[in-house]
Each structure stands twice: as structure tokens, then as C-alpha cells.
CSV table of N, CA, C and O in Angstrom, one decimal:
chain,number,residue,atom,x,y,z
Y,383,MET,N,182.2,121.0,141.2
Y,383,MET,CA,181.1,119.4,141.0
Y,383,MET,C,182.3,118.5,140.4
Y,383,MET,O,183.4,118.2,139.7
Y,384,ILE,N,182.5,117.4,141.5
Y,384,ILE,CA,183.1,116.1,141.1
Y,384,ILE,C,182.8,115.0,140.5
Y,384,ILE,O,183.5,114.9,139.2
Y,385,ALA,N,181.5,114.8,140.4
Y,385,ALA,CA,180.7,114.2,139.6
Y,385,ALA,C,180.4,114.5,138.4
Y,385,ALA,O,180.6,115.6,138.3
Y,386,VAL,N,180.5,113.5,137.1
Y,386,VAL,CA,180.3,114.5,136.3
Y,386,VAL,C,178.9,114.6,135.9
Y,386,VAL,O,178.3,113.6,135.8
Y,387,PRO,N,178.3,116.0,135.4
Y,387,PRO,CA,176.9,115.8,135.9
Y,387,PRO,C,176.5,115.0,134.1
Y,387,PRO,O,176.8,115.5,132.8
Y,388,ASN,N,175.8,115.1,134.1
Y,388,ASN,CA,174.7,114.1,133.1
Y,388,ASN,C,173.1,114.6,132.7
Y,388,ASN,O,172.3,114.3,131.8
Y,389,THR,N,172.9,115.6,133.5
Y,389,THR,CA,171.7,116.3,133.4
Y,389,THR,C,171.5,117.7,134.2
Y,389,THR,O,172.5,117.9,134.7
Y,390,THR,N,170.3,118.3,134.2
Y,390,THR,CA,170.2,119.6,134.9
Y,390,THR,C,168.8,119.0,135.8
Y,390,THR,O,168.2,118.5,135.4
Y,391,VAL,N,169.0,119.8,136.9
Y,391,VAL,CA,167.7,119.3,137.8
Y,391,VAL,C,167.1,120.8,138.4
Y,391,VAL,O,167.6,121.7,138.6
Y,392,SER,N,166.1,120.5,138.5
Y,392,SER,CA,165.2,121.8,139.0
Y,392,SER,C,164.4,121.2,140.8
Y,392,SER,O,164.4,119.9,141.0
Y,393,ILE,N,164.8,122.1,141.7
Y,393,ILE,CA,164.6,121.5,143.3
Y,393,ILE,C,163.3,122.0,143.3
Y,393,ILE,O,163.1,123.3,143.2
Y,394,LEU,N,162.3,120.9,143.7
Y,394,LEU,CA,161.1,121.5,143.6
Y,394,LEU,C,160.4,121.8,145.3
Y,394,LEU,O,160.7,120.6,146.3
Y,395,GLY,N,160.0,123.2,145.5
Y,395,GLY,CA,160.0,123.6,146.7
Y,395,GLY,C,158.9,123.2,148.0
Y,395,GLY,O,158.4,122.4,147.4
Y,396,GLY,N,159.2,123.3,148.8
Y,396,GLY,CA,158.1,122.9,149.9
Y,396,GLY,C,157.1,122.8,149.9
Y,396,GLY,O,156.6,122.6,148.9
Y,397,ASP,N,156.4,122.6,150.8
Y,397,ASP,CA,154.8,122.4,151.2
Y,397,ASP,C,153.6,123.5,150.5
Y,397,ASP,O,153.9,124.5,151.0
Y,398,VAL,N,152.4,123.0,150.5
Y,398,VAL,CA,151.5,124.3,149.8
Y,398,VAL,C,150.7,123.7,150.7
Y,398,VAL,O,150.9,122.7,151.8
Y,399,PRO,N,149.6,124.4,150.9
Y,399,PRO,CA,148.8,124.7,151.8
Y,399,PRO,C,148.1,123.2,152.0
Y,399,PRO,O,148.1,122.5,151.1
Y,400,ASP,N,147.4,122.4,152.8
Y,400,ASP,CA,146.7,121.4,153.2
Y,400,ASP,C,145.6,121.1,151.9
Y,400,ASP,O,144.8,122.0,151.9
Y,401,SER,N,145.0,119.8,152.1
Y,401,SER,CA,144.2,119.4,151.0
Y,401,SER,C,142.7,119.8,151.3
Y,401,SER,O,142.9,120.1,152.8
Y,402,ASP,N,142.3,119.2,150.8
Y,402,ASP,CA,140.6,119.1,151.3
Y,402,ASP,C,140.6,118.2,153.0
Y,402,ASP,O,139.2,118.4,153.6
Y,403,PHE,N,141.3,117.1,152.7
Y,403,PHE,CA,141.3,116.2,153.9
Y,403,PHE,C,142.3,116.6,155.1
Y,403,PHE,O,142.7,115.9,156.0
Y,404,GLY,N,143.0,117.6,154.8
Y,404,GLY,CA,144.3,117.9,156.0
Y,404,GLY,C,145.4,117.2,156.0
Y,404,GLY,O,146.1,117.7,156.8
Y,405,ASP,N,145.3,116.9,154.5
Y,405,ASP,CA,147.0,116.4,154.1
Y,405,ASP,C,148.1,117.5,153.7
Y,405,ASP,O,147.4,117.9,152.7
Y,406,VAL,N,148.9,117.5,153.8
Y,406,VAL,CA,150.3,118.5,153.5
Y,406,VAL,C,150.2,117.5,152.2
Y,406,VAL,O,150.7,116.5,151.7
Y,407,LEU,N,150.2,118.6,151.3
Y,407,LEU,CA,150.6,118.5,149.4
Y,407,LEU,C,152.1,119.3,149.5
Y,407,LEU,O,152.3,120.0,150.0
Y,408,ASP,N,152.6,118.2,148.1
Y,408,ASP,CA,154.2,118.8,147.7
Y,408,ASP,C,153.4,119.7,146.8
Y,408,ASP,O,152.6,120.1,145.7
Y,409,SER,N,154.7,120.6,146.4
Y,409,SER,CA,154.8,121.7,145.9
Y,409,SER,C,155.2,121.2,144.5
Y,409,SER,O,156.3,121.1,144.4
Y,410,ASP,N,154.7,121.7,143.2
Y,410,ASP,CA,155.4,121.2,141.9
Y,410,ASP,C,156.1,122.7,141.5
Y,410,ASP,O,156.5,123.2,140.3
Y,411,THR,N,156.2,123.6,142.2
Y,411,THR,CA,157.0,125.0,142.2
Y,411,THR,C,158.4,124.9,142.3
Y,411,THR,O,158.8,124.6,143.4
Y,412,PRO,N,159.0,125.4,141.6
Y,412,PRO,CA,160.5,125.2,141.3
Y,412,PRO,C,161.0,126.0,142.4
Y,412,PRO,O,161.0,127.2,142.5
Y,413,ALA,N,161.9,125.9,143.4
Y,413,ALA,CA,162.6,126.5,144.1
Y,413,ALA,C,163.9,127.2,143.6
Y,413,ALA,O,164.5,128.2,143.7
Y,414,THR,N,164.6,126.2,143.0
Y,414,THR,CA,165.3,126.4,142.3
Y,414,THR,C,165.6,125.8,141.0
Y,414,THR,O,165.4,124.3,140.7
Y,415,THR,N,166.5,126.2,139.8
Y,415,THR,CA,166.4,125.5,138.5
Y,415,THR,C,167.7,125.3,137.7
Y,415,THR,O,168.6,126.3,137.9
Y,416,GLY,N,168.0,124.8,136.7
Y,416,GLY,CA,169.3,124.9,136.4
Y,416,GLY,C,170.5,124.0,137.0
Y,416,GLY,O,172.0,124.5,136.4
Y,417,ILE,N,170.4,123.5,138.1
Y,417,ILE,CA,171.3,122.5,138.6
Y,417,ILE,C,172.0,121.4,137.7
Y,417,ILE,O,171.6,120.7,138.0
Y,418,PRO,N,173.3,121.4,137.6
Y,418,PRO,CA,174.0,120.4,137.1
Y,418,PRO,C,173.9,119.3,137.8
Y,418,PRO,O,173.9,119.2,139.6
Y,419,ALA,N,173.8,118.3,137.4
Y,419,ALA,CA,173.5,117.0,138.3
Y,419,ALA,C,174.1,115.5,138.0
Y,419,ALA,O,174.0,115.5,136.4
Y,420,SER,N,174.4,114.7,138.6
Y,420,SER,CA,174.6,113.2,138.0
Y,420,SER,C,173.5,112.1,139.0
Y,420,SER,O,173.5,112.1,139.9
Y,421,ILE,N,172.7,111.8,138.0
Y,421,ILE,CA,171.9,110.8,138.6
Y,421,ILE,C,172.1,109.3,137.8
Y,421,ILE,O,171.9,109.3,136.6
Y,422,ILE,N,172.4,108.5,138.4
Y,422,ILE,CA,172.6,107.0,138.1
Y,422,ILE,C,171.7,106.4,139.0
Y,422,ILE,O,171.4,106.1,140.1
Y,423,GLU,N,171.2,105.1,137.8
Y,423,GLU,CA,170.6,104.1,138.4
Y,423,GLU,C,171.3,102.8,138.3
Y,423,GLU,O,172.4,102.8,137.9
Y,424,GLY,N,170.9,102.1,139.3
Y,424,GLY,CA,171.7,101.1,140.1
Y,424,GLY,C,170.7,100.1,140.3
Y,424,GLY,O,169.4,100.3,140.3
Y,425,ARG,N,171.0,98.7,139.9
Y,425,ARG,CA,170.2,97.8,140.3
Y,425,ARG,C,170.6,96.6,140.9
Y,425,ARG,O,171.9,96.0,141.3
Y,426,GLN,N,169.9,95.9,141.9
Y,426,GLN,CA,170.6,94.8,142.9
Y,426,GLN,C,169.3,94.0,142.6
Y,426,GLN,O,168.4,94.1,142.6
Y,427,VAL,N,169.7,92.3,142.6
Y,427,VAL,CA,168.8,91.2,142.9
Y,427,VAL,C,168.8,90.9,144.2
Y,427,VAL,O,170.3,90.8,144.7
Y,428,VAL,N,167.8,90.8,144.6
Y,428,VAL,CA,167.6,90.3,145.9
Y,428,VAL,C,166.4,89.1,146.2
Y,428,VAL,O,165.5,88.9,145.3
Y,429,ALA,N,166.8,88.1,147.3
Y,429,ALA,CA,166.0,86.9,147.4
Y,429,ALA,C,166.1,87.0,148.9
Y,429,ALA,O,166.9,87.2,149.8
Y,430,THR,N,164.9,86.6,150.0
Y,430,THR,CA,164.9,86.6,151.2
Y,430,THR,C,164.5,84.9,151.3
Y,430,THR,O,164.3,84.1,150.8
Y,431,GLU,N,164.5,84.5,152.4
Y,431,GLU,CA,164.0,82.9,152.8
Y,431,GLU,C,162.8,82.8,152.8
Y,431,GLU,O,162.3,81.9,152.5
Y,432,SER,N,162.0,84.1,153.3
Y,432,SER,CA,160.7,83.7,153.1
Y,432,SER,C,159.7,83.6,151.7
Y,432,SER,O,159.0,83.0,151.4
Y,433,ASP,N,160.8,85.0,150.7
Y,433,ASP,CA,160.3,84.3,149.3
Y,433,ASP,C,161.8,84.4,148.3
Y,433,ASP,O,162.2,85.4,148.2
Y,434,PRO,N,161.6,83.3,148.3
Y,434,PRO,CA,163.3,82.9,147.1
Y,434,PRO,C,163.4,83.3,145.9
Y,434,PRO,O,164.2,83.2,145.3
Y,435,GLN,N,162.0,83.3,145.2
Y,435,GLN,CA,162.2,84.5,143.6
Y,435,GLN,C,162.6,85.5,143.9
Y,435,GLN,O,162.8,86.8,144.8
Y,436,ALA,N,163.6,86.0,143.0
Y,436,ALA,CA,164.7,86.8,142.5
Y,436,ALA,C,163.4,87.8,142.1
Y,436,ALA,O,163.0,88.0,141.3
Y,437,ARG,N,164.4,89.0,143.1
Y,437,ARG,CA,163.6,90.6,142.9
Y,437,ARG,C,164.5,91.7,142.3
Y,437,ARG,O,165.4,91.3,142.7
Y,438,ILE,N,164.3,92.1,141.4
Y,438,ILE,CA,165.3,93.2,141.0
Y,438,ILE,C,164.7,94.8,141.9
Y,438,ILE,O,163.5,94.7,141.6
Y,439,ILE,N,165.7,94.8,142.3
Y,439,ILE,CA,165.2,96.2,143.2
Y,439,ILE,C,166.6,97.5,142.7
Y,439,ILE,O,167.5,97.3,142.3
Y,440,ARG,N,165.7,98.3,141.8
Y,440,ARG,CA,166.1,99.9,141.4
Y,440,ARG,C,166.7,100.9,142.2
Y,440,ARG,O,165.3,101.1,142.8
Y,441,TYR,N,167.2,101.5,142.6
Y,441,TYR,CA,167.7,102.8,143.4
Y,441,TYR,C,168.5,103.5,142.3
Y,441,TYR,O,169.1,103.6,141.4
Y,442,TYR,N,168.5,104.7,142.9
Y,442,TYR,CA,169.1,106.3,142.0
Y,442,TYR,C,169.7,106.7,143.3
Y,442,TYR,O,169.6,106.8,144.6
Y,443,THR,N,170.9,106.9,142.5
Y,443,THR,CA,172.3,107.8,143.3
Y,443,THR,C,172.0,109.3,143.0
Y,443,THR,O,172.4,109.2,141.6
Y,444,GLY,N,171.8,110.5,143.2
Y,444,GLY,CA,172.0,111.4,142.6
Y,444,GLY,C,173.0,112.7,143.3
Y,444,GLY,O,173.5,112.4,144.5
Y,445,ARG,N,174.0,113.5,142.3
Y,445,ARG,CA,174.8,113.8,143.3
Y,445,ARG,C,174.5,115.7,142.3
Y,445,ARG,O,174.3,116.1,141.3
Y,446,LEU,N,174.4,116.7,143.6
Y,446,LEU,CA,174.9,117.9,143.4
Y,446,LEU,C,175.9,118.8,143.8
Y,446,LEU,O,176.5,118.1,144.5
Y,447,PRO,N,176.1,119.9,142.9
Y,447,PRO,CA,177.4,120.4,143.3
Y,447,PRO,C,177.5,120.8,144.9
Y,447,PRO,O,176.3,120.9,145.3
Y,448,ALA,N,178.2,120.7,145.5
Y,448,ALA,CA,178.8,121.2,146.6
Y,448,ALA,C,178.3,122.5,146.8
Y,448,ALA,O,178.1,123.6,146.5
Y,449,GLY,N,177.7,122.5,148.5
Y,449,GLY,CA,176.7,124.1,148.9
Y,449,GLY,C,175.4,124.1,148.0
Y,449,GLY,O,175.1,125.1,148.7
Y,450,THR,N,175.1,123.2,147.3
Y,450,THR,CA,173.7,123.0,146.9
Y,450,THR,C,172.9,123.2,148.2
Y,450,THR,O,172.9,122.2,149.1
Y,451,VAL,N,172.0,123.8,148.6
Y,451,VAL,CA,171.1,123.5,149.5
Y,451,VAL,C,169.7,122.5,149.5
Y,451,VAL,O,169.0,123.2,148.7
Y,452,VAL,N,169.5,121.7,149.8
Y,452,VAL,CA,168.4,120.9,149.5
Y,452,VAL,C,168.4,119.4,150.6
Y,452,VAL,O,169.0,119.9,151.8
Y,453,ASP,N,166.8,119.4,151.0
Y,453,ASP,CA,166.7,118.8,152.0
Y,453,ASP,C,166.0,117.5,152.1
Y,453,ASP,O,165.2,117.5,150.7
Y,454,ASP,N,165.8,116.4,153.1
Y,454,ASP,CA,164.3,115.5,152.3
Y,454,ASP,C,163.0,115.5,152.1
Y,454,ASP,O,162.3,114.7,152.2
Y,455,ARG,N,162.9,116.8,152.7
Y,455,ARG,CA,161.3,117.1,152.8
Y,455,ARG,C,161.1,117.5,151.0
Y,455,ARG,O,160.0,118.1,150.9
Y,456,GLN,N,162.1,117.9,149.9
Y,456,GLN,CA,162.1,118.3,148.9
Y,456,GLN,C,162.2,117.3,147.8
Y,456,GLN,O,162.3,116.3,148.3
Y,457,ARG,N,161.8,117.6,146.7
Y,457,ARG,CA,162.0,116.9,145.5
Y,457,ARG,C,162.6,117.3,144.5
Y,457,ARG,O,163.2,118.7,144.4
Y,458,ILE,N,163.0,116.4,143.3
Y,458,ILE,CA,164.1,116.8,142.4
Y,458,ILE,C,163.1,116.5,141.1
Y,458,ILE,O,162.9,115.5,141.2
Y,459,LYS,N,163.3,117.4,139.8
Y,459,LYS,CA,162.8,117.1,138.9
Y,459,LYS,C,164.2,117.4,137.8
Y,459,LYS,O,165.1,118.3,137.4
Y,460,ASP,N,164.2,115.9,137.1
Y,460,ASP,CA,164.9,115.8,136.1
Y,460,ASP,C,164.7,116.7,135.0
Y,460,ASP,O,163.8,116.6,134.2
Y,461,GLU,N,165.4,118.0,134.3
Y,461,GLU,CA,164.9,118.8,133.3
Y,461,GLU,C,165.0,118.1,132.0
Y,461,GLU,O,164.3,118.9,131.0
Y,462,THR,N,165.5,117.3,131.9
Y,462,THR,CA,165.9,116.3,130.6
Y,462,THR,C,164.8,115.5,130.6
Y,462,THR,O,164.2,115.4,129.2
Y,463,THR,N,164.3,114.7,131.2
Y,463,THR,CA,163.4,113.4,130.9
Y,463,THR,C,162.2,113.6,131.7
Y,463,THR,O,161.2,113.1,131.5
Y,464,ASN,N,162.3,115.0,132.4
Y,464,ASN,CA,160.9,115.0,133.1
Y,464,ASN,C,160.6,114.2,134.4
Y,464,ASN,O,159.3,114.3,135.2
Y,465,ASP,N,161.4,113.6,134.6
Y,465,ASP,CA,161.3,112.5,135.8
Y,465,ASP,C,161.6,112.9,137.3
Y,465,ASP,O,162.1,113.9,137.2
Y,466,ILE,N,160.5,112.6,138.1
Y,466,ILE,CA,160.6,113.5,139.4
Y,466,ILE,C,161.2,112.4,140.5
Y,466,ILE,O,160.4,111.4,140.2
Y,467,TYR,N,161.6,112.8,141.3
Y,467,TYR,CA,162.5,111.5,142.2
Y,467,TYR,C,162.1,112.9,144.0
Y,467,TYR,O,162.1,113.7,143.7
Y,468,VAL,N,161.9,111.2,144.5
Y,468,VAL,CA,161.9,111.7,146.3
Y,468,VAL,C,163.0,111.5,146.8
Y,468,VAL,O,164.1,110.5,146.4
Y,469,ILE,N,163.4,112.7,147.5
Y,469,ILE,CA,164.7,112.5,148.5
Y,469,ILE,C,165.0,112.0,149.4
Y,469,ILE,O,163.8,112.2,150.4
Y,470,ASP,N,165.4,110.5,149.7
Y,470,ASP,CA,165.3,110.0,150.9
Y,470,ASP,C,165.9,110.2,151.9
Y,470,ASP,O,166.0,110.2,153.1
Y,471,ASN,N,167.8,110.4,151.5
Y,471,ASN,CA,168.8,110.9,151.9
Y,471,ASN,C,169.3,111.6,151.6
Y,471,ASN,O,169.7,111.7,150.3
Y,472,VAL,N,170.2,112.9,152.2
Y,472,VAL,CA,170.8,113.6,151.6
Y,472,VAL,C,172.1,113.3,152.7
Y,472,VAL,O,171.9,113.9,154.3
Y,473,THR,N,173.4,113.5,152.1
Y,473,THR,CA,174.5,113.4,152.8
Y,473,THR,C,175.4,114.2,152.0
Y,473,THR,O,175.7,114.2,150.9
Y,474,VAL,N,176.5,115.1,152.8
Y,474,VAL,CA,177.5,115.8,152.3
Y,474,VAL,C,179.0,115.3,153.0
Y,474,VAL,O,179.0,115.5,154.3
Y,475,PRO,N,179.5,114.5,152.5
Y,475,PRO,CA,180.3,113.5,153.0
Y,475,PRO,C,181.8,114.9,153.6
Y,475,PRO,O,182.0,115.7,152.6
Y,476,ASN,N,182.2,114.8,154.5
Y,476,ASN,CA,183.3,115.3,155.0
Y,476,ASN,C,185.0,115.4,154.0
Y,476,ASN,O,185.4,114.3,154.2
Y,477,ASN,N,185.3,116.2,153.7
Y,477,ASN,CA,186.3,116.0,153.0
Y,477,ASN,C,187.5,117.6,153.3
Y,477,ASN,O,187.3,118.9,152.9
Y,478,PRO,N,188.4,117.4,154.0
Y,478,PRO,CA,189.2,118.7,154.2
Y,478,PRO,C,190.3,119.6,153.1
Y,478,PRO,O,190.7,120.5,153.3
Y,479,VAL,N,190.1,118.7,151.9
Y,479,VAL,CA,190.6,119.4,150.6
Y,479,VAL,C,189.8,119.9,149.8
Y,479,VAL,O,190.1,121.1,149.7
Y,480,ILE,N,189.1,119.2,149.5
Y,480,ILE,CA,187.9,119.9,148.6
Y,480,ILE,C,186.8,119.7,148.7
Y,480,ILE,O,186.1,118.7,149.6
Y,481,PRO,N,186.0,120.5,148.5
Y,481,PRO,CA,184.4,120.6,149.2
Y,481,PRO,C,183.6,119.3,148.2
Y,481,PRO,O,183.7,119.1,147.0
Y,482,SER,N,183.1,118.7,148.8
Y,482,SER,CA,182.4,117.4,148.4
Y,482,SER,C,181.3,117.7,147.7
Y,482,SER,O,179.9,118.4,147.8
Y,483,ASP,N,180.6,117.0,146.8
Y,483,ASP,CA,179.4,116.8,146.0
Y,483,ASP,C,178.1,116.9,147.2
Y,483,ASP,O,178.5,116.0,148.5
Y,484,VAL,N,177.3,117.2,147.1
Y,484,VAL,CA,176.2,116.5,148.0
Y,484,VAL,C,175.5,115.5,147.4
Y,484,VAL,O,175.0,115.5,146.0
Y,485,ARG,N,175.4,114.5,148.1
Y,485,ARG,CA,175.0,112.9,147.9
Y,485,ARG,C,173.4,112.7,148.3
Y,485,ARG,O,173.3,113.2,149.2
Y,486,LEU,N,172.9,112.5,147.3
Y,486,LEU,CA,171.3,112.2,147.6
Y,486,LEU,C,170.7,110.6,147.1
Y,486,LEU,O,171.4,110.0,146.0
Y,487,ASP,N,169.9,110.2,148.1
Y,487,ASP,CA,169.2,108.4,147.8
Y,487,ASP,C,168.2,109.3,147.1
Y,487,ASP,O,167.2,109.4,147.8
Y,488,LEU,N,167.9,108.3,146.2
Y,488,LEU,CA,166.7,108.9,145.3
Y,488,LEU,C,165.9,107.8,144.9
Y,488,LEU,O,166.1,106.7,145.1
Y,489,ARG,N,163.9,108.0,144.9
Y,489,ARG,CA,163.1,106.9,144.2
Y,489,ARG,C,162.4,108.0,143.1
Y,489,ARG,O,162.1,108.6,143.2
Y,490,ARG,N,162.3,107.1,142.2
Y,490,ARG,CA,161.5,107.5,141.2
Y,490,ARG,C,160.3,107.5,141.5
Y,490,ARG,O,160.0,106.6,141.6
Y,491,VAL,N,159.5,108.5,141.0
Y,491,VAL,CA,158.1,108.4,141.4
Y,491,VAL,C,156.9,109.2,140.3
Y,491,VAL,O,155.9,108.4,140.0
Y,492,THR,N,158.1,109.4,139.2
Y,492,THR,CA,157.4,109.7,137.9
Y,492,THR,C,158.2,109.2,136.4
Y,492,THR,O,158.9,109.2,136.8
């Protein structure tokens, strides 16, 4: 892993059967546990022409070891803080010399 890990995470696995209303529910069952990860919070102050009030937007970037199998239909759980993050995007940068970390765009949901 290139990034310095600051926690370990569990990948929460696929979907469970539909709810009473026919909605697909997320599973809280870990598919994989104990994966070293780097989760970093960033913030940006934004204002638009329609709303000049400055707002703070928080975003999270995660990095997992190269070769970790994860997709944007799963969630990750920080094993240190028990925070759960939805994965918005998964990127594996190309590097011909060394395997690159798996980069995750995250949103904290708990």
C-alpha cells in the first residue's frame, strides 16, 4: 500500500432480499474485514450566484491496498470509529511500475 493506513475497514457485502415494499436493502454483513485503509476528510467552502451564503462541503477519500476487490454498490465500515461510508466512485489509477492503491470517493452516512 502506497498511502499510509490510518485505520482498518470492513467491506459490507451485497444486497439482501427486498423489503416489504419491494426496495433492495443494504447488507450489514461484512464480506471482508481487517483491510488496512487510509480515510481522509477534506472540506471546501462553496457559494453560488443563487445562494451567496458560504457553505462548507465535507468529502472523504479512501485508499485501499492494490488488488482489493470493491465496487460502488458496497459500503465500507471504519473498524476504529464504526462510521459507515457509501462508496460513490472506485478508481484504480494505472501505473506501469508499481501497483496503485484503490481510490474511493466516499460519503459518510453514520
